[in-house]
PDB file of C-alpha atoms in Angstrom:
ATOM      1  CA  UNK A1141     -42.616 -37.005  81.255  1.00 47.00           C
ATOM      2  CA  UNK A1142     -41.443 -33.611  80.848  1.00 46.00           C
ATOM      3  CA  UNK A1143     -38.188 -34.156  79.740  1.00 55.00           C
ATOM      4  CA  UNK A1144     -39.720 -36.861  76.958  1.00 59.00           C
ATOM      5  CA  UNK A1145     -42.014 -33.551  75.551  1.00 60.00           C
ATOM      6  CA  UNK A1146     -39.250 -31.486  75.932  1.00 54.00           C
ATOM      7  CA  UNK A1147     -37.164 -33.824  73.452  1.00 58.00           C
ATOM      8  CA  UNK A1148     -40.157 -34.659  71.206  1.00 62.00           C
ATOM      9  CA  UNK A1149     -40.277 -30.380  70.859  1.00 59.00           C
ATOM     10  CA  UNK A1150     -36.990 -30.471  70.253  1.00 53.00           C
ATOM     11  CA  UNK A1151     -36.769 -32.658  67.377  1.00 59.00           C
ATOM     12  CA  UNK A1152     -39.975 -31.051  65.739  1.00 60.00           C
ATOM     13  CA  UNK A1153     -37.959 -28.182  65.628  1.00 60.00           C
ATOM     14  CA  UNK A1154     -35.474 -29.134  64.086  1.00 59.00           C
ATOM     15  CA  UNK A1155     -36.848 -31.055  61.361  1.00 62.00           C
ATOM     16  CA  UNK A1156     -39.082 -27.913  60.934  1.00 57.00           C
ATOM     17  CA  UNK A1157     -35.521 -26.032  60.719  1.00 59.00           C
ATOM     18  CA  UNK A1158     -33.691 -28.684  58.567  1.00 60.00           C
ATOM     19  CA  UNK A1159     -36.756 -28.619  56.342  1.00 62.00           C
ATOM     20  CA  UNK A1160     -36.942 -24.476  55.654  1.00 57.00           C
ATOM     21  CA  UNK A1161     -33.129 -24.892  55.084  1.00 60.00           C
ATOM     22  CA  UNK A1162     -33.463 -27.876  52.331  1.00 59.00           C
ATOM     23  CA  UNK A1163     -36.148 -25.693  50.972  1.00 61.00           C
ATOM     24  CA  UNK A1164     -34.224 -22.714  50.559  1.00 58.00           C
ATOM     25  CA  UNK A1165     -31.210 -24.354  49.198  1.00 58.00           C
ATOM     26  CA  UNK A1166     -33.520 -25.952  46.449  1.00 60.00           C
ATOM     27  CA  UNK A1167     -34.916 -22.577  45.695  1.00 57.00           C
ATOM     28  CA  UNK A1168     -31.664 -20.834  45.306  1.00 59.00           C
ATOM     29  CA  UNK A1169     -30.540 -23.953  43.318  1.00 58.00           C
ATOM     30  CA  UNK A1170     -33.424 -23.606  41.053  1.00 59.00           C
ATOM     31  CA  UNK A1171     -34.666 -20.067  40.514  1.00 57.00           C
ATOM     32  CA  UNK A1172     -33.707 -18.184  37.379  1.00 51.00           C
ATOM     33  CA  UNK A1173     -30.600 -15.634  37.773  1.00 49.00           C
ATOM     34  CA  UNK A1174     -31.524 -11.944  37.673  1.00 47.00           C
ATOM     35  CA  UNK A1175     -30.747 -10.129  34.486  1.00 39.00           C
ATOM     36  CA  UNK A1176     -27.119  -8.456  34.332  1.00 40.00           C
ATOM     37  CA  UNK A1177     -27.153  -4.919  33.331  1.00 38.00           C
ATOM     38  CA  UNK A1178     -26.056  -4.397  30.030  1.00 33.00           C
ATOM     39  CA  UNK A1179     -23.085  -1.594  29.464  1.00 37.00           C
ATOM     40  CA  UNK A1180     -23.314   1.347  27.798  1.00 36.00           C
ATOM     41  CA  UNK A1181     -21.987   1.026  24.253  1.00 28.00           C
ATOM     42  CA  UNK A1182     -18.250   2.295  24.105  1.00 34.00           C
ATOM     43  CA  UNK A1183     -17.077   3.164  21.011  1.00 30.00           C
ATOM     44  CA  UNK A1184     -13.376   3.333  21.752  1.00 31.00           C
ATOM     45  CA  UNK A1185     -13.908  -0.469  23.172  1.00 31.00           C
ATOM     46  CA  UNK A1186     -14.580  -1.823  19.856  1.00 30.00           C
ATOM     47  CA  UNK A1187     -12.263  -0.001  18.450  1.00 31.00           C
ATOM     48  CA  UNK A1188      -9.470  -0.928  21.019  1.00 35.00           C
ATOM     49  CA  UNK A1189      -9.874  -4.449  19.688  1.00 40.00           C
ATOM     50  CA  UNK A1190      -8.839  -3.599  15.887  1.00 42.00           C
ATOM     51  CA  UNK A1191      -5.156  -3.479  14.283  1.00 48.00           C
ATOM     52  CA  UNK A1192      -3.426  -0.146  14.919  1.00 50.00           C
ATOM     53  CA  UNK A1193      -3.646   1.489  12.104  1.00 47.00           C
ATOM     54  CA  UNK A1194      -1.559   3.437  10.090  1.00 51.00           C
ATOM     55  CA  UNK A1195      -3.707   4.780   8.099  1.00 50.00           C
ATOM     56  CA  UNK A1196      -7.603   5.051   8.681  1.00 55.00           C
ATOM     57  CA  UNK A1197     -10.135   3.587   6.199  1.00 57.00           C
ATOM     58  CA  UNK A1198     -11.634   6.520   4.193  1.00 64.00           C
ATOM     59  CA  UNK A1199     -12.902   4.642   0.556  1.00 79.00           C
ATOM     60  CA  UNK A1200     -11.506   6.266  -2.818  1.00 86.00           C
ATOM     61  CA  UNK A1201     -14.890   7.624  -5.270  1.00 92.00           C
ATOM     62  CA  UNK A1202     -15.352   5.487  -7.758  1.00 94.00           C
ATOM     63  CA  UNK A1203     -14.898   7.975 -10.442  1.00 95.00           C
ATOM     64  CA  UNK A1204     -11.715   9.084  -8.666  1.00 96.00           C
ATOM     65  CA  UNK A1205     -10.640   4.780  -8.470  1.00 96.00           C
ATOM     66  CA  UNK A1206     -11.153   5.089 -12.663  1.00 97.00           C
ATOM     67  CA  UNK A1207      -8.924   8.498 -13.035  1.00 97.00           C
ATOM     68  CA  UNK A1208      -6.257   6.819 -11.234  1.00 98.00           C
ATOM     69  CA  UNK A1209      -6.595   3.636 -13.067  1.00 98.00           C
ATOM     70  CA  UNK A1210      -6.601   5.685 -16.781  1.00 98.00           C
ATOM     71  CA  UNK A1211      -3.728   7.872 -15.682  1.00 98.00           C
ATOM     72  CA  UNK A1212      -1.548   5.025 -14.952  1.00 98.00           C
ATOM     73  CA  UNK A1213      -2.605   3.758 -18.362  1.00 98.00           C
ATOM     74  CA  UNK A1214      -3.892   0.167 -16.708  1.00 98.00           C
ATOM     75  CA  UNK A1215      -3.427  -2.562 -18.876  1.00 98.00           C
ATOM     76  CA  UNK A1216      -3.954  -6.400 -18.865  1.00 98.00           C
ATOM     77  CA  UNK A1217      -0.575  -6.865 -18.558  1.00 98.00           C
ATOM     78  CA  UNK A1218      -0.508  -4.708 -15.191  1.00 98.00           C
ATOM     79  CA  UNK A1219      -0.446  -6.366 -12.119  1.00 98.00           C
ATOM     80  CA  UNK A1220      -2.122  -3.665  -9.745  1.00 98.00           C
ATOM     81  CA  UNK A1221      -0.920  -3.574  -5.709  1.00 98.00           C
ATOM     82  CA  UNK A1222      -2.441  -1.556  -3.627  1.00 98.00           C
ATOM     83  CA  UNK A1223      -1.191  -0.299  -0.295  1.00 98.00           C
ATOM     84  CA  UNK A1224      -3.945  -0.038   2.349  1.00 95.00           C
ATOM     85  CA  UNK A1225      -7.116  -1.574   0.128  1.00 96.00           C
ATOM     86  CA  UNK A1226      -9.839  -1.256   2.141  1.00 94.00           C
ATOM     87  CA  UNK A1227     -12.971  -2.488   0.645  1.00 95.00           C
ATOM     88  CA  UNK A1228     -10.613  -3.993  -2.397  1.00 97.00           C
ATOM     89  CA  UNK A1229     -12.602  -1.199  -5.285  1.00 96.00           C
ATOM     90  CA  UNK A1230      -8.987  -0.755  -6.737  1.00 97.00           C
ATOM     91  CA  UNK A1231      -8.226  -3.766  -7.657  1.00 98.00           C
ATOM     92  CA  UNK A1232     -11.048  -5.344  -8.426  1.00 97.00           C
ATOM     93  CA  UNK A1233     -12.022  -2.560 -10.540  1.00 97.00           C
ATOM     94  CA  UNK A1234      -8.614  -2.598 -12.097  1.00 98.00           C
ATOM     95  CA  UNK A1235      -9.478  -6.330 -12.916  1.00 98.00           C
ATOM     96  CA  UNK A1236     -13.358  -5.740 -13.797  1.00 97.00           C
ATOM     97  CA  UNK A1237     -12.963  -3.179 -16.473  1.00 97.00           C
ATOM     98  CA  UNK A1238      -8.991  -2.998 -17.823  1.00 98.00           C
ATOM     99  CA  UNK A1239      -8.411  -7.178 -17.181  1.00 98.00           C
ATOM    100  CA  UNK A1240      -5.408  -6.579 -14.813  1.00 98.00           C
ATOM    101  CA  UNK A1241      -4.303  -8.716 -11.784  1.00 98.00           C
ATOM    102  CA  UNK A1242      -4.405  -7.108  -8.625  1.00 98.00           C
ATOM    103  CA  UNK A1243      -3.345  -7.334  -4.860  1.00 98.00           C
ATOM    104  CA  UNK A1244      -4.888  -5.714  -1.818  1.00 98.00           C
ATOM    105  CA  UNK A1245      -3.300  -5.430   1.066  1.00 98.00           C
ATOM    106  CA  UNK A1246      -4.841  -4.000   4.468  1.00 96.00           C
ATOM    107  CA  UNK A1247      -4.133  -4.396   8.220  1.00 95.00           C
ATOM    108  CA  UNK A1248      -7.249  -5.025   9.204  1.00 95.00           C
ATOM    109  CA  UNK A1249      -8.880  -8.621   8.918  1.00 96.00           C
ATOM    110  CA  UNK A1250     -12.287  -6.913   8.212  1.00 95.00           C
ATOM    111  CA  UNK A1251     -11.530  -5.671   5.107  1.00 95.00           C
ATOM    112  CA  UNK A1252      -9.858  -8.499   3.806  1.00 97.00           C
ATOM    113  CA  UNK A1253     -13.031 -10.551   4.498  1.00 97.00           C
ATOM    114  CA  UNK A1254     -15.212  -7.509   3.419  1.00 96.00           C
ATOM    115  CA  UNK A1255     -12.746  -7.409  -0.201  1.00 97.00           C
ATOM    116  CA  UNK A1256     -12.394 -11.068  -0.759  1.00 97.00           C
ATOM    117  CA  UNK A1257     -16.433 -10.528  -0.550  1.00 97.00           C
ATOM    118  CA  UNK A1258     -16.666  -7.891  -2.925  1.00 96.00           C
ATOM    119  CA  UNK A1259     -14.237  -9.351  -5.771  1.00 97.00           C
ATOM    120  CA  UNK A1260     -16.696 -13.023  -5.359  1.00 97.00           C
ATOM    121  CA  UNK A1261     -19.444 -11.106  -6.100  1.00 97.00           C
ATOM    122  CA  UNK A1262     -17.470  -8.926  -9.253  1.00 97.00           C
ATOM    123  CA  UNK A1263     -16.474 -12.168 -10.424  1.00 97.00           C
ATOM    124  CA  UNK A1264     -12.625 -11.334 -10.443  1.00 98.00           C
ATOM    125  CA  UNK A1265     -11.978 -12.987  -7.513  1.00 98.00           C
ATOM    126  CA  UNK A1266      -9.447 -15.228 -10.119  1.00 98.00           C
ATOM    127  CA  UNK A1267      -7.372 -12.325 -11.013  1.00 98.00           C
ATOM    128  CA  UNK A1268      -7.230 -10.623  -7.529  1.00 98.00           C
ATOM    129  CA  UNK A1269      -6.671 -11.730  -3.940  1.00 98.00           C
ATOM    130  CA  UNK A1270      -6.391  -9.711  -0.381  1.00 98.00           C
ATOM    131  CA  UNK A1271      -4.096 -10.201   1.834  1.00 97.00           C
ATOM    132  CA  UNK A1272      -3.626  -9.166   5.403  1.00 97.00           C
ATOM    133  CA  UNK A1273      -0.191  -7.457   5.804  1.00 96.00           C
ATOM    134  CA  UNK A1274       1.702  -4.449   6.941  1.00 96.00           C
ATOM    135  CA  UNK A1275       1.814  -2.460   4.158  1.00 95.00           C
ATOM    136  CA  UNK A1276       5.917  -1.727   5.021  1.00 96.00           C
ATOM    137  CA  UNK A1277       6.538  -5.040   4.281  1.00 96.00           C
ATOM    138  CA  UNK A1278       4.836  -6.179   1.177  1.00 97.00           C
ATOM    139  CA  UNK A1279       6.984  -6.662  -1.651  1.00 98.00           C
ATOM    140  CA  UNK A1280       6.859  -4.260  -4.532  1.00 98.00           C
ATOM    141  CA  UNK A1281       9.057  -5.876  -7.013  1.00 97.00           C
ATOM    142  CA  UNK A1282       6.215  -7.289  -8.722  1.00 97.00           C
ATOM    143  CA  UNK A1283       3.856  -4.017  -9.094  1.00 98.00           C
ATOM    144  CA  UNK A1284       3.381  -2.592 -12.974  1.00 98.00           C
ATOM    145  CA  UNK A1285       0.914  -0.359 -11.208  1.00 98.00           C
ATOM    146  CA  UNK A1286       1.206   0.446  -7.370  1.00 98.00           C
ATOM    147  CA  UNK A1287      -1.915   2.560  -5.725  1.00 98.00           C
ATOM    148  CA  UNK A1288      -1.875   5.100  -2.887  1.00 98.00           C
ATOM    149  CA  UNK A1289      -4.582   6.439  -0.890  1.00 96.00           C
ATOM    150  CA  UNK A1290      -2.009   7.226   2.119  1.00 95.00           C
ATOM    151  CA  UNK A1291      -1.101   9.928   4.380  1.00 94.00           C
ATOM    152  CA  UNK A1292       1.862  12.235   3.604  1.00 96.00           C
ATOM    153  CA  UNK A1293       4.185  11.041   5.837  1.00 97.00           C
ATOM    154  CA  UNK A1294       3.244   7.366   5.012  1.00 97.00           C
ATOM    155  CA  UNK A1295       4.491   8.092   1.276  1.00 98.00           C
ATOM    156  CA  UNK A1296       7.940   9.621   2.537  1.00 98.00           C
ATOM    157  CA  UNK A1297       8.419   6.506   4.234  1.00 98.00           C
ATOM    158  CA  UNK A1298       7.831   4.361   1.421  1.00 98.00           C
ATOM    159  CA  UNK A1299       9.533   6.605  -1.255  1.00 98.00           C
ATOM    160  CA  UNK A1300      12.399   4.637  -0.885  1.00 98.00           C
ATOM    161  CA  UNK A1301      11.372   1.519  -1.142  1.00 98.00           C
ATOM    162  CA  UNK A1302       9.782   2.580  -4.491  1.00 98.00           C
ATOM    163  CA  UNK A1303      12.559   4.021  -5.937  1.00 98.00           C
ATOM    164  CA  UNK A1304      15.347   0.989  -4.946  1.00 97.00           C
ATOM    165  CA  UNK A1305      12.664  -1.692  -5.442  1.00 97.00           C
ATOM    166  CA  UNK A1306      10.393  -1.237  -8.111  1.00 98.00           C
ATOM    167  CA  UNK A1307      11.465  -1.612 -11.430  1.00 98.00           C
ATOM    168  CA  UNK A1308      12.334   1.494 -14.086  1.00 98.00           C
ATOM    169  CA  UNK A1309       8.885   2.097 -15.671  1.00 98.00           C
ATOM    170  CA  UNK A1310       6.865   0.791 -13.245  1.00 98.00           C
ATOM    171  CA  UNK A1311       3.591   3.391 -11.895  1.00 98.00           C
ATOM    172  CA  UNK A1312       2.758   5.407  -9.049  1.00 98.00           C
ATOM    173  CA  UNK A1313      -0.263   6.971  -8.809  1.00 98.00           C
ATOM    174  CA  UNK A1314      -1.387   8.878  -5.293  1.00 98.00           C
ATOM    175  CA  UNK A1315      -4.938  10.022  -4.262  1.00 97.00           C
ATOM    176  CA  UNK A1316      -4.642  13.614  -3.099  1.00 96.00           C
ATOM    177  CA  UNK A1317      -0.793  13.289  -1.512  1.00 97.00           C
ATOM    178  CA  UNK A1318       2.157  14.109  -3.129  1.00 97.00           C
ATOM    179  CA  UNK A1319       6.061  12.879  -2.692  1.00 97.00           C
ATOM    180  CA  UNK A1320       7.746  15.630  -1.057  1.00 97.00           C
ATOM    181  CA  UNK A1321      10.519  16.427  -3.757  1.00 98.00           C
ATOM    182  CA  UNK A1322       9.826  14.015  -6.032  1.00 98.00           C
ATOM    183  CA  UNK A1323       7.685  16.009  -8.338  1.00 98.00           C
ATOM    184  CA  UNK A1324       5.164  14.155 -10.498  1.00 98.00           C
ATOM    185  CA  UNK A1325       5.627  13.375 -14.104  1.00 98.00           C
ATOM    186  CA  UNK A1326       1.568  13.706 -14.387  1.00 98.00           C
ATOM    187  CA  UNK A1327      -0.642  15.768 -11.854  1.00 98.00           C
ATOM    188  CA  UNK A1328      -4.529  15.769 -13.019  1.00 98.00           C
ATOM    189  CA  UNK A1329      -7.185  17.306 -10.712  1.00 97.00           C
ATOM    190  CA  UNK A1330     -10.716  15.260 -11.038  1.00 97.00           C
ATOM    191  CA  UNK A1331     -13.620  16.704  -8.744  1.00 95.00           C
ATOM    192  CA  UNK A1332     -11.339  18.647  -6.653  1.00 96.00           C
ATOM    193  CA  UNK A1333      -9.387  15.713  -5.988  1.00 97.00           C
ATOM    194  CA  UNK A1334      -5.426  15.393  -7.019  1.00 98.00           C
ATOM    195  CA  UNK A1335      -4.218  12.775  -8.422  1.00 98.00           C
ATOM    196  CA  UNK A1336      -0.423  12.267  -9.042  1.00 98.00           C
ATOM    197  CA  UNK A1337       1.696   9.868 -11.537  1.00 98.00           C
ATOM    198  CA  UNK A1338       5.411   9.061 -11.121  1.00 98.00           C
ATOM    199  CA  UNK A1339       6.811   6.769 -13.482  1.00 98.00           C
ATOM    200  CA  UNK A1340       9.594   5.146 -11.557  1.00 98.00           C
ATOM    201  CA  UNK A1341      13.207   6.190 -12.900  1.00 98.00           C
ATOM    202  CA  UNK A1342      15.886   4.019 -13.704  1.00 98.00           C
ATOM    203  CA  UNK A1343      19.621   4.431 -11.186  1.00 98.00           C
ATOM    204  CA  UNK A1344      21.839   6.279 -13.638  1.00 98.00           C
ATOM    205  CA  UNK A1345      23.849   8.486 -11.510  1.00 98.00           C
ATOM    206  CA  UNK A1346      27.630   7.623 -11.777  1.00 98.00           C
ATOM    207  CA  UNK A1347      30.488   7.502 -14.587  1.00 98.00           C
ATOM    208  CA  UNK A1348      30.247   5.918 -18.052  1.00 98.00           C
ATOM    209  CA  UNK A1349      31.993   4.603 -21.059  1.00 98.00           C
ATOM    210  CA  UNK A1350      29.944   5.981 -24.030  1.00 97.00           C
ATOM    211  CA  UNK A1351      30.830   4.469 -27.635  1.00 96.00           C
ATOM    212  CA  UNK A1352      29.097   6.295 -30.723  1.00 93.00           C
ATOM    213  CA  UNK A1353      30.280   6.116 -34.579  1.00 88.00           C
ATOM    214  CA  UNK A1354      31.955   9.650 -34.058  1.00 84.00           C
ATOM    215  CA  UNK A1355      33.688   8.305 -31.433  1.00 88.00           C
ATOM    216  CA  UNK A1356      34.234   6.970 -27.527  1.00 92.00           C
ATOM    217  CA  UNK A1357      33.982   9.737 -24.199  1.00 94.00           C
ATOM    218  CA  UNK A1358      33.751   9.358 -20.658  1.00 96.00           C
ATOM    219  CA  UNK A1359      29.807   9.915 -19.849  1.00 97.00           C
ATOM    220  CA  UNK A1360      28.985  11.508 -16.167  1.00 98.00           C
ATOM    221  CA  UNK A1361      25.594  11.780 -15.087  1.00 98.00           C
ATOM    222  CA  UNK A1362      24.131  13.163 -11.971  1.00 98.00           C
ATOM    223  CA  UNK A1363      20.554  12.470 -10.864  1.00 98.00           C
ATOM    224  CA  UNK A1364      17.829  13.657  -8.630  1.00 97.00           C
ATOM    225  CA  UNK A1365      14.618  11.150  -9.428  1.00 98.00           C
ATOM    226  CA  UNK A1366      14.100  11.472 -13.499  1.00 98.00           C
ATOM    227  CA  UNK A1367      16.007  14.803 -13.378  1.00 98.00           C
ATOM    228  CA  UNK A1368      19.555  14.295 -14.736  1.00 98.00           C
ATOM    229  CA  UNK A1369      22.424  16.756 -15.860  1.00 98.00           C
ATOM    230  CA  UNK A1370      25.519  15.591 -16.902  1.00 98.00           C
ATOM    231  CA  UNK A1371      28.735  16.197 -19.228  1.00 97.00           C
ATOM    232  CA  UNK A1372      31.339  13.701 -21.617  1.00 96.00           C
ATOM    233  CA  UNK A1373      34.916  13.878 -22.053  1.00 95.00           C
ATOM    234  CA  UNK A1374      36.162  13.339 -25.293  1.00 90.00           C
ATOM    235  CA  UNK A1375      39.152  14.443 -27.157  1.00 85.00           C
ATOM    236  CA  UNK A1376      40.655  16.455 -24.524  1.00 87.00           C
ATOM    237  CA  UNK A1377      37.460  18.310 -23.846  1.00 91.00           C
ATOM    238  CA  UNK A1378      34.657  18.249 -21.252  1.00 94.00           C
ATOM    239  CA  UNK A1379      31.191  19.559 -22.891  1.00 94.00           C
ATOM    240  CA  UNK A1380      27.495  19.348 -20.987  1.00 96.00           C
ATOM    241  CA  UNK A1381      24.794  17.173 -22.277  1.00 97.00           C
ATOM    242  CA  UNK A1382      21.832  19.072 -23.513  1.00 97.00           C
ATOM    243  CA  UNK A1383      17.847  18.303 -23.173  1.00 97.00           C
ATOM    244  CA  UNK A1384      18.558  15.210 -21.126  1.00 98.00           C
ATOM    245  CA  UNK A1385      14.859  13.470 -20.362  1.00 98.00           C
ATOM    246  CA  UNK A1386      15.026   9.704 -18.079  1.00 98.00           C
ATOM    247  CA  UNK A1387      11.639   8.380 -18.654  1.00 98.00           C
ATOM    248  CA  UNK A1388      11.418   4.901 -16.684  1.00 98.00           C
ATOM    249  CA  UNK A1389      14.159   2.816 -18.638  1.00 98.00           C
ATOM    250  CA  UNK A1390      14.287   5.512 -21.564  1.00 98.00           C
ATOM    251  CA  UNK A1391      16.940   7.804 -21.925  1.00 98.00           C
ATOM    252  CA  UNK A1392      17.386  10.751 -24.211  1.00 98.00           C
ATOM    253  CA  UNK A1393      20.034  13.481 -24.476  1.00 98.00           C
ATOM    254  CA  UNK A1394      22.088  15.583 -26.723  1.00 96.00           C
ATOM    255  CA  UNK A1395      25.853  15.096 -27.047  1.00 94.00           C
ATOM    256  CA  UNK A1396      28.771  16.804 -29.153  1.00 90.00           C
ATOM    257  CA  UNK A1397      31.999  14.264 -29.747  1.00 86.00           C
ATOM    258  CA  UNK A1398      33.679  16.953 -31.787  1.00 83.00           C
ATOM    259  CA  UNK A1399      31.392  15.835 -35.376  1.00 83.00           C
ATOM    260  CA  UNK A1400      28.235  18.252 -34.222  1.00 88.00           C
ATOM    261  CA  UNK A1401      25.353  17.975 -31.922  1.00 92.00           C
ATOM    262  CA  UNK A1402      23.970  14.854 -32.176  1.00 93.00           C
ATOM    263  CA  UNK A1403      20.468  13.105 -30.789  1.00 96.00           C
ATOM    264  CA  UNK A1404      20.941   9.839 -28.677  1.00 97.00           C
ATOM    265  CA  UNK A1405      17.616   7.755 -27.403  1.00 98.00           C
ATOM    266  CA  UNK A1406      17.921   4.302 -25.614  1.00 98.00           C
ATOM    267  CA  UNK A1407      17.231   2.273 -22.861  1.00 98.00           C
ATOM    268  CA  UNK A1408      18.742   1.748 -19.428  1.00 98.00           C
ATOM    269  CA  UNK A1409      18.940  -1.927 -18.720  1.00 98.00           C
ATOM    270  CA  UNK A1410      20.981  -2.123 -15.324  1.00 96.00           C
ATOM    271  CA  UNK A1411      24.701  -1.369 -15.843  1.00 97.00           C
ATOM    272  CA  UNK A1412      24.320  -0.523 -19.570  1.00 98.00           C
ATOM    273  CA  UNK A1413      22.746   1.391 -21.758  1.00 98.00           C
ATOM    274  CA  UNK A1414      22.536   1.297 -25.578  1.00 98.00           C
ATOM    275  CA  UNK A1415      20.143   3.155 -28.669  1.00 98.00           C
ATOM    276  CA  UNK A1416      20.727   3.244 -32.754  1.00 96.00           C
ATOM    277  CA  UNK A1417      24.565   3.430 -33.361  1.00 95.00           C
ATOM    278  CA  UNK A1418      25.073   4.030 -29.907  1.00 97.00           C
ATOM    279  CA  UNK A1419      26.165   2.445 -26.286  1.00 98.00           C
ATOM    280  CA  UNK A1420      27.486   2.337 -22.760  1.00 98.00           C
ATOM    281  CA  UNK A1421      28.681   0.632 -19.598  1.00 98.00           C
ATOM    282  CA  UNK A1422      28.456   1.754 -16.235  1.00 98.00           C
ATOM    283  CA  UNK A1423      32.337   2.052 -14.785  1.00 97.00           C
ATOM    284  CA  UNK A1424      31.306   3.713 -11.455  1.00 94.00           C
ATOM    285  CA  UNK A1425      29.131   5.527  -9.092  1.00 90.00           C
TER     286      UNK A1425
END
């Protein structure tokens, strides 16, 4: 008899115990997690999660954007790139109010979406497009106009590139920062702000054959950017040009062939060159 109690207690118990345990396992199942605790807001976080920059984002004035635009003398028949584009203002205004195309390109996907945005709403967004690219290797063959809002040593870098692939004539124009050497052919200061214009030069450093009606000479020119200095041989003599002036593909200078000073103006069209009654062919470095 006792033992039969003693197994009938036993049992109770543990149906009481199996019962507490199903309970608590349904409980835990079903009971609604306690709220995580929200981090503090970490500004170098977010911004550990953008493109390394070269440059940061600092937006050009609008009335500054228009200087640069006018001192380039934008045109329809520009096609306007500009290096680091941010919000896109450059060349969508460049599209909005002087009818150019235009290309922005940024690192940061942001601003692409932010510019593609803001040329919809302009309604130029069929003359201008964004694109998301390091700015040291977009092509600048194509540029008429090419816009800088960059930091000094960011222009030294891509002063080269300029200069060997740009073509003679094409525009430069820098918010606030300059070109080291390469002095501007227009500086302008709006609201305390600089704005420079180089007007890119065409190559004609090296040794010529010059043909006038006076007569033929061996033309040598030396160049630093749109400064040049130079001399021609002719008829056993070796006389400096005067007044020389390289203006994109123009070229201007004085020259004496042994008839009297006399004015030549042309153009620079790769290995030649050639004006009124005058011409010449590149024959080396």
């Amino acid at each position: 008899m006792f033992n039969r109690n003693f197994m009938r207690a036993v049992l109770a118990g543990a149906l009481v115990a199996l019962l507490v345990l199903a309970g608590y396992w349904i409980y835990e199942r079903t009971r609604p997690a306690e709220p995580q605790a929200v981090p503090e807001y970490d500004p170098a976080t977010l911004a550990g999660q953008r493109p390394d920059l070269d440059v940061p984002f600092v937006s050009t004035e609008y009335d500054i954007v228009r200087a640069m635009l006018d001192v380039a003398g934008t045109s329809a028949n520009d096609f306007v790139i500009d290096l680091g584009s941010g919000d896109g203002r450059i060349p969508i205004i460049a599209a909005r109010d002087k009818g150019a195309r235009g290309l922005g390109v940024d690192l940061d996907p942001a601003r692409i979406r932010e510019s593609t945005s803001n040329a919809l709403r302009a309604g130029v967004a069929d003359r201008v497009m964004f694109r998301q690219q390091d700015l040291f290797v977009t092509p600048l063959r194509d540029a008429t106009v090419l816009t800088l809002y960059l930091l000094p040593e960011i222009n030294m870098q891509l002063r080269p590139r300029i200069l060997g692939e740009m073509r003679p004539g094409a525009r430069v124009v820098s918010n606030t920062f300059d070109m080291g050497d390469w002095q501007p052919d227009v500086r302008r200061n709006v609201q305390n702000t600089n704005i420079f214009l180089w007007i890119v030069p065409a190559q004609v450093n090296g040794r010529w054959q010059l043909r006038t009606a006076e007569g033929e000479g061996r033309l040598t020119l030396s160049q630093r950017y749109q400064q040049v200095s130079g001399t021609v041989e002719a008829n056993g003599r070796s006389v400096p040009l005067r007044d020389v002036q390289l203006r994109g593909p123009q070229i201007a200078f004085t020259v004496d062939l042994g008839a009297g000073p006399r004015r030549l103006v042309g153009r620079v069209d790769g290995a030649n060159m050639a004006g009124q009654g005058w011409q010449a062919a590149r024959t080396g470095d």
